[in-house]
Coordinates of C-alpha atoms and ligand atoms in Angstrom, one line a residue:
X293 CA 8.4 2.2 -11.6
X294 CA 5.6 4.5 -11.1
X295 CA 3.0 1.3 -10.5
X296 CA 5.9 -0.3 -8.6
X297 CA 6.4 2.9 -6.3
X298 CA 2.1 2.5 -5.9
X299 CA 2.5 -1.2 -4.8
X300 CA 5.3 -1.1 -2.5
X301 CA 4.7 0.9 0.6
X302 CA 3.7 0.8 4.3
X303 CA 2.1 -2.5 3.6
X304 CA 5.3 -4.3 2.6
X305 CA 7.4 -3.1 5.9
X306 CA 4.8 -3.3 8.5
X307 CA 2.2 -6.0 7.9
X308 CA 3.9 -8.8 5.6
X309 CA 6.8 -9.4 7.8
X310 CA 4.0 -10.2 10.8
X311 CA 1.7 -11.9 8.6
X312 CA 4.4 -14.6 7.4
X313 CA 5.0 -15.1 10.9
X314 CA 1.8 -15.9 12.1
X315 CA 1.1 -17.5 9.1
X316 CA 3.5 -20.5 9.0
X317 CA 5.7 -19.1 7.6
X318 CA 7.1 -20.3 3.8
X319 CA 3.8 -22.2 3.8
X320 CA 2.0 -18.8 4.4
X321 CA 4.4 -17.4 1.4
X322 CA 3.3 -20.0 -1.1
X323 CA -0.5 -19.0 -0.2
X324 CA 0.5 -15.8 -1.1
X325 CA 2.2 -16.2 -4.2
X326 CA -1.0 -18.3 -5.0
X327 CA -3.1 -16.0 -4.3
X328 CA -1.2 -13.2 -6.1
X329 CA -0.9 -15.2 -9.4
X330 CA -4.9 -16.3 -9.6
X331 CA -6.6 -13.0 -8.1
X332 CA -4.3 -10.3 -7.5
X333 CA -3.2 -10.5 -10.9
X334 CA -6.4 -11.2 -13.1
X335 CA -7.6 -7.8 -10.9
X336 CA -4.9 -5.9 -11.5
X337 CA -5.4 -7.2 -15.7
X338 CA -8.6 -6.1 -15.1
X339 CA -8.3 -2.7 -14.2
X340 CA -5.3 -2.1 -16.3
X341 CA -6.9 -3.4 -19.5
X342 CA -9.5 -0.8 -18.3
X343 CA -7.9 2.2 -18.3
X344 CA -5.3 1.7 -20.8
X345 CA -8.4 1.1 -23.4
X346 CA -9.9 4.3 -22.4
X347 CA -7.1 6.6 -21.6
X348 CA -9.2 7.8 -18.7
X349 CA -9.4 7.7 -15.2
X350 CA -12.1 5.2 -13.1
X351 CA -15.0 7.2 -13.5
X352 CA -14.5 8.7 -17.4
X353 CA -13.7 4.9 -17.9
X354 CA -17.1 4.0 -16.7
X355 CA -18.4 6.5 -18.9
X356 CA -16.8 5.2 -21.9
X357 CA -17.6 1.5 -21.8
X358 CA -20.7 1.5 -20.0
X359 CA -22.1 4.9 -20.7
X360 CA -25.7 6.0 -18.8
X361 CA -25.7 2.3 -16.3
X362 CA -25.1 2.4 -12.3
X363 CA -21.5 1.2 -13.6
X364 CA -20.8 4.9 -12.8
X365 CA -21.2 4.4 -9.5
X366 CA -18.1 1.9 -8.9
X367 CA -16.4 5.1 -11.2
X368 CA -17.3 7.3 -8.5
X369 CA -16.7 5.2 -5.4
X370 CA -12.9 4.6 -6.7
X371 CA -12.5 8.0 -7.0
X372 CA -13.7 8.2 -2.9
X373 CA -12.0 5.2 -1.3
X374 CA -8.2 6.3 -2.6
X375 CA -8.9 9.3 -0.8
X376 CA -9.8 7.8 2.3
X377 CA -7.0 5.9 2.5
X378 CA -4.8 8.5 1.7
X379 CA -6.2 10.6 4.7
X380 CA -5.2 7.9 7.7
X381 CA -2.1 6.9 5.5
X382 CA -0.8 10.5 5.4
X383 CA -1.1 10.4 9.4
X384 CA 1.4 7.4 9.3
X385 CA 3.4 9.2 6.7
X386 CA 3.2 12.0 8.9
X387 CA 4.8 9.6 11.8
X388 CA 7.6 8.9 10.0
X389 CA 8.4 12.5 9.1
X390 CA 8.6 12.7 12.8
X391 CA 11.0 9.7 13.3
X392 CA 13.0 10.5 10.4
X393 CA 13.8 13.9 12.1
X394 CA 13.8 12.5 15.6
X395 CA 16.8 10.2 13.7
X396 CA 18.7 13.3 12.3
X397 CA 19.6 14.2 15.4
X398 CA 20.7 10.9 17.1
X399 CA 17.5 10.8 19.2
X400 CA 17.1 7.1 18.8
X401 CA 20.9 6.3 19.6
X402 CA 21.3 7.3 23.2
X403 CA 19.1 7.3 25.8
X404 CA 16.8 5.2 27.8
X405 CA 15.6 2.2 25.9
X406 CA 12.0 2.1 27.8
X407 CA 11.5 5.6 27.4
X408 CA 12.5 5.5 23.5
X409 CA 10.2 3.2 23.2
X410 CA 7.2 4.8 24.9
X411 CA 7.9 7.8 22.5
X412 CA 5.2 6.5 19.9
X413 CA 2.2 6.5 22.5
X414 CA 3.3 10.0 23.7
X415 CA 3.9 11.3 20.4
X416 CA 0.9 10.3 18.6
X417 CA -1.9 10.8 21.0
X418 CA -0.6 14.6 21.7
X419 CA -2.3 16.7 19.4
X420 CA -0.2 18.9 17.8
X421 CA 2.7 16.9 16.7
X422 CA 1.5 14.2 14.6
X423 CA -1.1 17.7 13.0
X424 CA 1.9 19.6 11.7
X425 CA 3.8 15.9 10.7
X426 CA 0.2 14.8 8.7
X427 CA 0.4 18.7 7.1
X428 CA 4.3 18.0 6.0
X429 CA 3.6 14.6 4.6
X430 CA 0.6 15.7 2.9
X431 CA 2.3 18.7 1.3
X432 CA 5.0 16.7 0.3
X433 CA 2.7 14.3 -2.0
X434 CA 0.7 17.8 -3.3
X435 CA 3.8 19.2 -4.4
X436 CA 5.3 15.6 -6.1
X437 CA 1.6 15.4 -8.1
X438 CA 1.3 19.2 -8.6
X439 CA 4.3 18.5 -10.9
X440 CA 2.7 16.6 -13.1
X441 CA 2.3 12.8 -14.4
X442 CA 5.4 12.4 -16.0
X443 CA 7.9 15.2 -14.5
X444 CA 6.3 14.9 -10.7
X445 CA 4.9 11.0 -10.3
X446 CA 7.1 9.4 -12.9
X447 CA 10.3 11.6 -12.4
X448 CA 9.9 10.9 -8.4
X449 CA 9.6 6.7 -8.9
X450 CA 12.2 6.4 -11.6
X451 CA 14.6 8.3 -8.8
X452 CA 13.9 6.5 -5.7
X453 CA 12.9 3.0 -6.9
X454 CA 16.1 1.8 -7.0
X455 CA 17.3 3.9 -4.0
X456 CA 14.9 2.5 -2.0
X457 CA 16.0 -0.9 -3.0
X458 CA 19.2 -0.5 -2.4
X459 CA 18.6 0.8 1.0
X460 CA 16.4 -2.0 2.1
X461 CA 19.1 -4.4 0.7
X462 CA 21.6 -2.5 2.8
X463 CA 19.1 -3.1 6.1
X464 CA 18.9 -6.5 5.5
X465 CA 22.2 -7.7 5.1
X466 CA 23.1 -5.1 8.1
X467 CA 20.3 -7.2 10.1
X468 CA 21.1 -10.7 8.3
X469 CA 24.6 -10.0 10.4
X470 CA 23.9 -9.5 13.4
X471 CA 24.2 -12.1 16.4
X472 CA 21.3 -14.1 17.1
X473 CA 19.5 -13.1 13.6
X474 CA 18.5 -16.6 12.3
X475 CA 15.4 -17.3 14.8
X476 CA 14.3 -13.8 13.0
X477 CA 14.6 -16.0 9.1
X478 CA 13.5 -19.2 11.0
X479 CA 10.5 -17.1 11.6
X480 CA 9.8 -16.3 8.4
X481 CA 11.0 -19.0 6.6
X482 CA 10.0 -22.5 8.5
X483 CA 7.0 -23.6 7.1
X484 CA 4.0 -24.4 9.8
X485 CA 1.1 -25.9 8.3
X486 CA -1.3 -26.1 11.2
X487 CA -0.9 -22.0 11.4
X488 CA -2.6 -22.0 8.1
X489 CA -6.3 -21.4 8.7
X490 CA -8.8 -20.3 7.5
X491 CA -8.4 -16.6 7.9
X492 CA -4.6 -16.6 7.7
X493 CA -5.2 -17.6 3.8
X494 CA -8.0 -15.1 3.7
X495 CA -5.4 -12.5 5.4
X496 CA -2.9 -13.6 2.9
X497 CA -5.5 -13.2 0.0
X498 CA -6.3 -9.3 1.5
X499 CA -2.6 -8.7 2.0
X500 CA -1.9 -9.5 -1.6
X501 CA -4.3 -7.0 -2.8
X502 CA -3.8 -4.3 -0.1
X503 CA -0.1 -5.0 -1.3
X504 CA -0.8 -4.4 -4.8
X505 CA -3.2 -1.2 -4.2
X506 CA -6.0 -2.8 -6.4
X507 CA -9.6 -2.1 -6.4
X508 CA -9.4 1.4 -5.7
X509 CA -8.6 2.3 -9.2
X510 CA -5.0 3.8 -8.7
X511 CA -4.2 0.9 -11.2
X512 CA -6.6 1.9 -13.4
X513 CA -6.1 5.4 -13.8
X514 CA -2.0 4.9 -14.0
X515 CA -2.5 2.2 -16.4
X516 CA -4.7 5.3 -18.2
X517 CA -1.1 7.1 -19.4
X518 CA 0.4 3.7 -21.0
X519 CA 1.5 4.1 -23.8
X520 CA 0.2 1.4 -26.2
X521 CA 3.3 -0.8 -27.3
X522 CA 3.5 -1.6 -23.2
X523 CA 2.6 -5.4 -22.5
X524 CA 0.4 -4.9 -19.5
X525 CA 1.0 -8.4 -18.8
X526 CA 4.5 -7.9 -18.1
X527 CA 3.8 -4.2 -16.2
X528 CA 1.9 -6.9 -13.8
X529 CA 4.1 -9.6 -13.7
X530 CA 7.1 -7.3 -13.0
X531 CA 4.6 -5.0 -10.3
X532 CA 4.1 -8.1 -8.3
X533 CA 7.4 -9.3 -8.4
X534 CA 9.2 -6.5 -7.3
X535 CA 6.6 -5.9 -4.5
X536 CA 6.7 -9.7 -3.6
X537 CA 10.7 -8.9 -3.7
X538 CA 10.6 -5.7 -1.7
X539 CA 8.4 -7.2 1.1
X540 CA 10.5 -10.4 1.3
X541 CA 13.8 -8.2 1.7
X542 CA 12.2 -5.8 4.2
X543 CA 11.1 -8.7 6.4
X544 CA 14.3 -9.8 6.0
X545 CA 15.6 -6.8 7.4
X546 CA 13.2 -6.0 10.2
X547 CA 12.7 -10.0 11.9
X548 CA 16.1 -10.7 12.3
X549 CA 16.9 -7.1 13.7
X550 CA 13.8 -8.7 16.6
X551 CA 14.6 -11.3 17.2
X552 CA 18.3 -10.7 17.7
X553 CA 17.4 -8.2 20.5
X554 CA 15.4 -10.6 21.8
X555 CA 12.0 -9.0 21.7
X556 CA 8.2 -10.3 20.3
X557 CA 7.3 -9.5 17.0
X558 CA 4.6 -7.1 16.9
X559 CA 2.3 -6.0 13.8
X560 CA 1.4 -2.9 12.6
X561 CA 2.7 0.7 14.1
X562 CA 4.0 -1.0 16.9
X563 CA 6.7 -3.0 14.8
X564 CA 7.9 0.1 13.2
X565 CA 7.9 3.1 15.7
X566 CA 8.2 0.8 19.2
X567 CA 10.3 -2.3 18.7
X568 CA 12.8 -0.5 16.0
X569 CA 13.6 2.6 18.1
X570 CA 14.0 0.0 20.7
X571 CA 16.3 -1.8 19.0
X572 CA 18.4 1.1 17.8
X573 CA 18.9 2.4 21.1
X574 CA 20.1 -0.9 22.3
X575 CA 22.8 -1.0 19.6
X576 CA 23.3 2.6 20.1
X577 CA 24.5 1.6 24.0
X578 CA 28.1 0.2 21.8
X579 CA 28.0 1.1 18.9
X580 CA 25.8 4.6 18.6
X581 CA 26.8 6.3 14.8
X582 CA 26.2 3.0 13.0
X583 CA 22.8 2.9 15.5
X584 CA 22.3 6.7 14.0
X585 CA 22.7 6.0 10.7
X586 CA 20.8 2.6 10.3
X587 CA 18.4 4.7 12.1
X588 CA 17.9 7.3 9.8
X589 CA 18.2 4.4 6.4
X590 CA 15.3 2.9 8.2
X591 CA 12.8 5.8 8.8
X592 CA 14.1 7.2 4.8
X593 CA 12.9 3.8 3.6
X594 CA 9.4 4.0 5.6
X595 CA 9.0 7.9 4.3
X596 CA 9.8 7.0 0.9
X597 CA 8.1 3.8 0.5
X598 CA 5.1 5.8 1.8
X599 CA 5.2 8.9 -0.3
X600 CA 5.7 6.7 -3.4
X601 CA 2.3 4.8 -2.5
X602 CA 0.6 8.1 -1.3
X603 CA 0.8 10.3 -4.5
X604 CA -0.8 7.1 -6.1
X605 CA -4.3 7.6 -4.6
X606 CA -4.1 11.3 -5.1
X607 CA -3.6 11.0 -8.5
X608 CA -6.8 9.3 -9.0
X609 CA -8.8 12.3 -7.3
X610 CA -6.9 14.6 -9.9
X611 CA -7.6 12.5 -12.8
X612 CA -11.1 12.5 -12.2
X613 CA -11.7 16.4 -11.1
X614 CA -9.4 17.5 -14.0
X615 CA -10.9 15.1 -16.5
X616 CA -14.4 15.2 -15.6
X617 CA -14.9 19.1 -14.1
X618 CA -12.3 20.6 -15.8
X619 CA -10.1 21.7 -13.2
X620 CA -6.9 22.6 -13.6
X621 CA -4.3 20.3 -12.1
X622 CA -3.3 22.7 -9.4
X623 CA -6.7 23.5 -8.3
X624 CA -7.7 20.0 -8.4
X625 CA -4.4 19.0 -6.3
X626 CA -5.7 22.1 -3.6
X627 CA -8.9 20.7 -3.0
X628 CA -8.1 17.3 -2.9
X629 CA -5.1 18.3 -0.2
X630 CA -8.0 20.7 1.8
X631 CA -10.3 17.4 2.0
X632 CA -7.6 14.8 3.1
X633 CA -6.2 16.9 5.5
X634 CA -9.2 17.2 7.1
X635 CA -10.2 13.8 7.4
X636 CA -6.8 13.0 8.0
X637 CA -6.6 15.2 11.4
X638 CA -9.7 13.7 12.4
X639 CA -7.9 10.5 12.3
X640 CA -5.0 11.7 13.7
X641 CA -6.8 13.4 16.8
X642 CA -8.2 9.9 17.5
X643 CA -5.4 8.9 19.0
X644 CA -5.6 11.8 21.1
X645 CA -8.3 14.4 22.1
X646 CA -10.8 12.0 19.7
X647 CA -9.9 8.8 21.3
X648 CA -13.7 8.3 22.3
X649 CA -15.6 9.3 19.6
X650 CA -16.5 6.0 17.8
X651 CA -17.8 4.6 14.3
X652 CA -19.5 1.0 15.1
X653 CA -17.0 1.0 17.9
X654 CA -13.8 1.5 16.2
X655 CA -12.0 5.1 16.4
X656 CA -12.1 7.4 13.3
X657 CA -8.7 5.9 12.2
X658 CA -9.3 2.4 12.6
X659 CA -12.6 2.9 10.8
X660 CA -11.4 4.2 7.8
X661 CA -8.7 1.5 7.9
X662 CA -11.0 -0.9 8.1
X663 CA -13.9 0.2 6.0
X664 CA -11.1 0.7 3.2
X665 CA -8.8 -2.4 3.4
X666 CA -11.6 -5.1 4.5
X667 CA -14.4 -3.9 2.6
X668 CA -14.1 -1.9 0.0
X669 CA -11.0 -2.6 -1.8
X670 CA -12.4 -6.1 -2.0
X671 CA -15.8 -4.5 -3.6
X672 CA -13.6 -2.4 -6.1
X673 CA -11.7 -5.2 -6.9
X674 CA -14.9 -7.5 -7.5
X675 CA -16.2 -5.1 -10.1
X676 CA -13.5 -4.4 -11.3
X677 CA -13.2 -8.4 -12.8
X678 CA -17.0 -8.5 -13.1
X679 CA -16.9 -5.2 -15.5
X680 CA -13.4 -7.0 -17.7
X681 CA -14.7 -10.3 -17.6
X682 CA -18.7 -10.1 -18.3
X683 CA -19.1 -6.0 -19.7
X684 CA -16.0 -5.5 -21.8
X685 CA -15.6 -6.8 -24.9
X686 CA -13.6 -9.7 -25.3
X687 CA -11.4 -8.7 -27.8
X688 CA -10.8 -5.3 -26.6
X689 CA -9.4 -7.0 -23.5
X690 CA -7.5 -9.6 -25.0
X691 CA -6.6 -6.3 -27.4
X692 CA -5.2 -4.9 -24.3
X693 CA -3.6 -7.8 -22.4
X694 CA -1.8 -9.0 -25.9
X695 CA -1.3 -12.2 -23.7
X696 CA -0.7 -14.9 -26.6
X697 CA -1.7 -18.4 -25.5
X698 CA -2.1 -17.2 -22.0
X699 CA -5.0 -15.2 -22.7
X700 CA -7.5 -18.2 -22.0
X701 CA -6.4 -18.6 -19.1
X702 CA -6.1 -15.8 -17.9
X703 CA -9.8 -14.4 -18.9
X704 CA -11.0 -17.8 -17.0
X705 CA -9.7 -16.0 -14.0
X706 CA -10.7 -12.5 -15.2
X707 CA -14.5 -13.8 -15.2
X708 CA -14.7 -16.8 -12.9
X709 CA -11.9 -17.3 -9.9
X710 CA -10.9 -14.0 -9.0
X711 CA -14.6 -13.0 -8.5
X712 CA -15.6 -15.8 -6.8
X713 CA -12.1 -16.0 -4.3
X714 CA -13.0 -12.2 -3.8
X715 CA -16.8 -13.1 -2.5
X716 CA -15.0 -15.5 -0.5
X717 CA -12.7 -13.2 1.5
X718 CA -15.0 -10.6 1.4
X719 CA -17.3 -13.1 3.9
X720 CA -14.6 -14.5 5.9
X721 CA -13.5 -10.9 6.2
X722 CA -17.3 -10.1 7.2
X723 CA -17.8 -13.4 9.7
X724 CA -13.8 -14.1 11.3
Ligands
LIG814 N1 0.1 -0.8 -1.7 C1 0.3 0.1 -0.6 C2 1.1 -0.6 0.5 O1 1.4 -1.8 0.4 O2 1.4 0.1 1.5 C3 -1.0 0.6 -0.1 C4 -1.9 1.2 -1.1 C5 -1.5 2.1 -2.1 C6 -3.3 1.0 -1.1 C7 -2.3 2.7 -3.0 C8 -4.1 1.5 -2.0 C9 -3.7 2.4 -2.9 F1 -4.5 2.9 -3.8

């Protein structure tokens, strides 16, 4: 549940539902099944046979297997590039604090529909606001890991898992219903061919990892308190299913809601603070308590799909500073909170007071987004294999994996595809 809760996240409501779109469609879906099943998969074997054979977090793991070679180095940079990403994630967790709250109280429901859906631009580039949302969001995933592995992470997944489930199931056959929905499932579903280039399988390849939080070693270092009679095999088959699952249902939910009020799909932010809010404040003109409480479903989903993914890439800071330096958990959760929420505000100004300082010519908050999702997930994720396929021991990983006849098969794509697709994206990622 607690890998599950990792997996599914902002990624499943805001980008899948575009990227099947623009995609093609079902065709897009069966590239990303594909690519699920011969890299995602093999990576997230790879770092789960890892941890689980060392009981220790990405850079003790390093330590372990490979002990006084640079191998240390991909131990430390995925204890770094979790971090990163939980600094400009916690500043969209921190937006949907915001519309959660703004939801409590009907905001969305009545009212101007332009002006609702303006909100978003105001709200996030004032400076204040979105500081105080980042800080509650933050706090929120410090308090859920303070608690521990098994009574803070685990306790918190096992509870909202199927909650959340149930909620998106709710949305979708509230969305699935209403008039004008099935252009929204045409959209996803009709399969378009000629919409499948080049970087729309590349964008399905980095989805599918993004997706599955691999490369970053938040895999790794949960996979680190498995106990030994689990079949990893089946902790990855049933990861990716249920986050395949989740992100088909949410895009059930949020398409047809678009299209049925007649608006453009949009990706990203946009989808999820503008067109929504727009939307409920259209059915909140008839019909504005259902519009209210859909409302609130929606921006609960967002905040707990978020949370569950967030307290992931903490952990892995933890791990590491109470493993390796000996903190205690509750020091190590302190610092960890003191650096994100640093970086994070930086992000969070530069949509605001920062909007001109630049990285390469991105803001600080599209760098980070950038750096970490094109680049160096995929370089995790590449050594990740690489270190499984050609440092490990064979039979230590088919000790771990315990994947019968499969296990051939699997280590082919352990040591040769997923490696070679990863190089692949990685370029396209680079060049397109
Ligand atoms: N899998 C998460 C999502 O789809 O939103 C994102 C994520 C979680 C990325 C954890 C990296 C990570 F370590």
């Amino acid at each position: 549940m607690a890998m599950a809760g990792s997996a599914i996240g902002l990624g499943n409501i805001w980008r899948f539902p575009y990227m099947v779109g623009q995609g093609g469609g079902s065709a897009f879906i069966i590239v990303y099944l594909l690519s699920t099943l011969l890299i995602s998969l093999p990576i997230f074997l790879s770092e789960a046979a890892i941890g689980r054979k060392t009981h220790k977090s990405t850079f003790g793991a390093m330590q372990r297997l490979a002990p006084g070679t640079p191998w240390r180095w991909l131990g430390l940079l995925t204890v770094i590039s979790p971090l990163i990403i939980l600094s400009y994630y916690s500043v969209v967790g921190g937006w949907s604090v915001e519309f959660l709250l703004k939801s409590l109280t009907f905001s969305f429901s009545s009212g101007d529909e332009a002006q609702i859906m303006g909100f978003f631009g105001s709200f996030i580039s004032s400076p204040w606001g979105p500081l105080a949302c980042h800080t509650a969001f933050l706090g929120i995933c410090t308090l859920i890991v303070v608690a521990g592995v098994k009574k803070g992470i685990e306790k918190f997944s096992t509870w909202t898992m199927p909650v959340l489930f149930l909620l998106v199931v709710f949305l979708m056959v509230y969305a699935l219903t209403l008039p004008g929905s099935k252009a929204g499932v045409d959209y996803l579903l009709k399969p378009d061919f000629s919409k499948l280039t080049a970087s729309a399988v590349a964008s399905a390849m980095g989805q599918s990892f993004f997706s599955l939080s691999l490369g970053v070693g938040t895999i790794l270092t949960y996979a680190s308190y498995v106990h030994e009679k689990e079949n990893l095999l089946t902790t990855g088959l049933g990861t990716a299913g249920f986050d395949l699952l989740f992100a088909l249902i949410a895009g059930f939910a949020v398409m047809p809601a678009v299209f049925a009020a007649g608006i453009e799909p949009a990706a990203g932010p946009g989808l999820v603070f503008e067109t929504l809010p727009y939307i409920f404040a259209k059915m909140g003109a008839s019909t504005p308590w259902l519009s209210g409480v859909v409302s609130i479903l929606f921006f609960l989903t967002i905040l707990v799909a978020a949370v569950s993914s967030a307290i992931s890439m903490l952990e892995v800071g933890v791990a590491y500073l109470v493993e390796e330096k000996n903190f205690s958990r509750t020091k190590a959760v302190c610092v960890l909170f003191a650096g994100c929420w640093l970086l994070g505000a930086l992000c969070s100004l530069s949509f605001g007071p920062l909007a001109n300082v630049k990285i390469l010519g991105e803001t600080l908050f599209s760098f980070c987004d950038k750096l970490t999702s094109n680049f160096l997930m995929a370089f995790g994720g590449l050594l990740f294999t690489l270190f499984a396929g050609w440092r490990m021991k064979k039979a230590d990983v088919r000790g771990e994996l315990r994947a019968g006849k499969a296990f051939g098969l699997l280590y082919f794509l352990i040591r040769y595809i997923a490696p070679a697709a990863i190089i692949v994206i990685f370029l396209t990622n680079l060049f397109l």
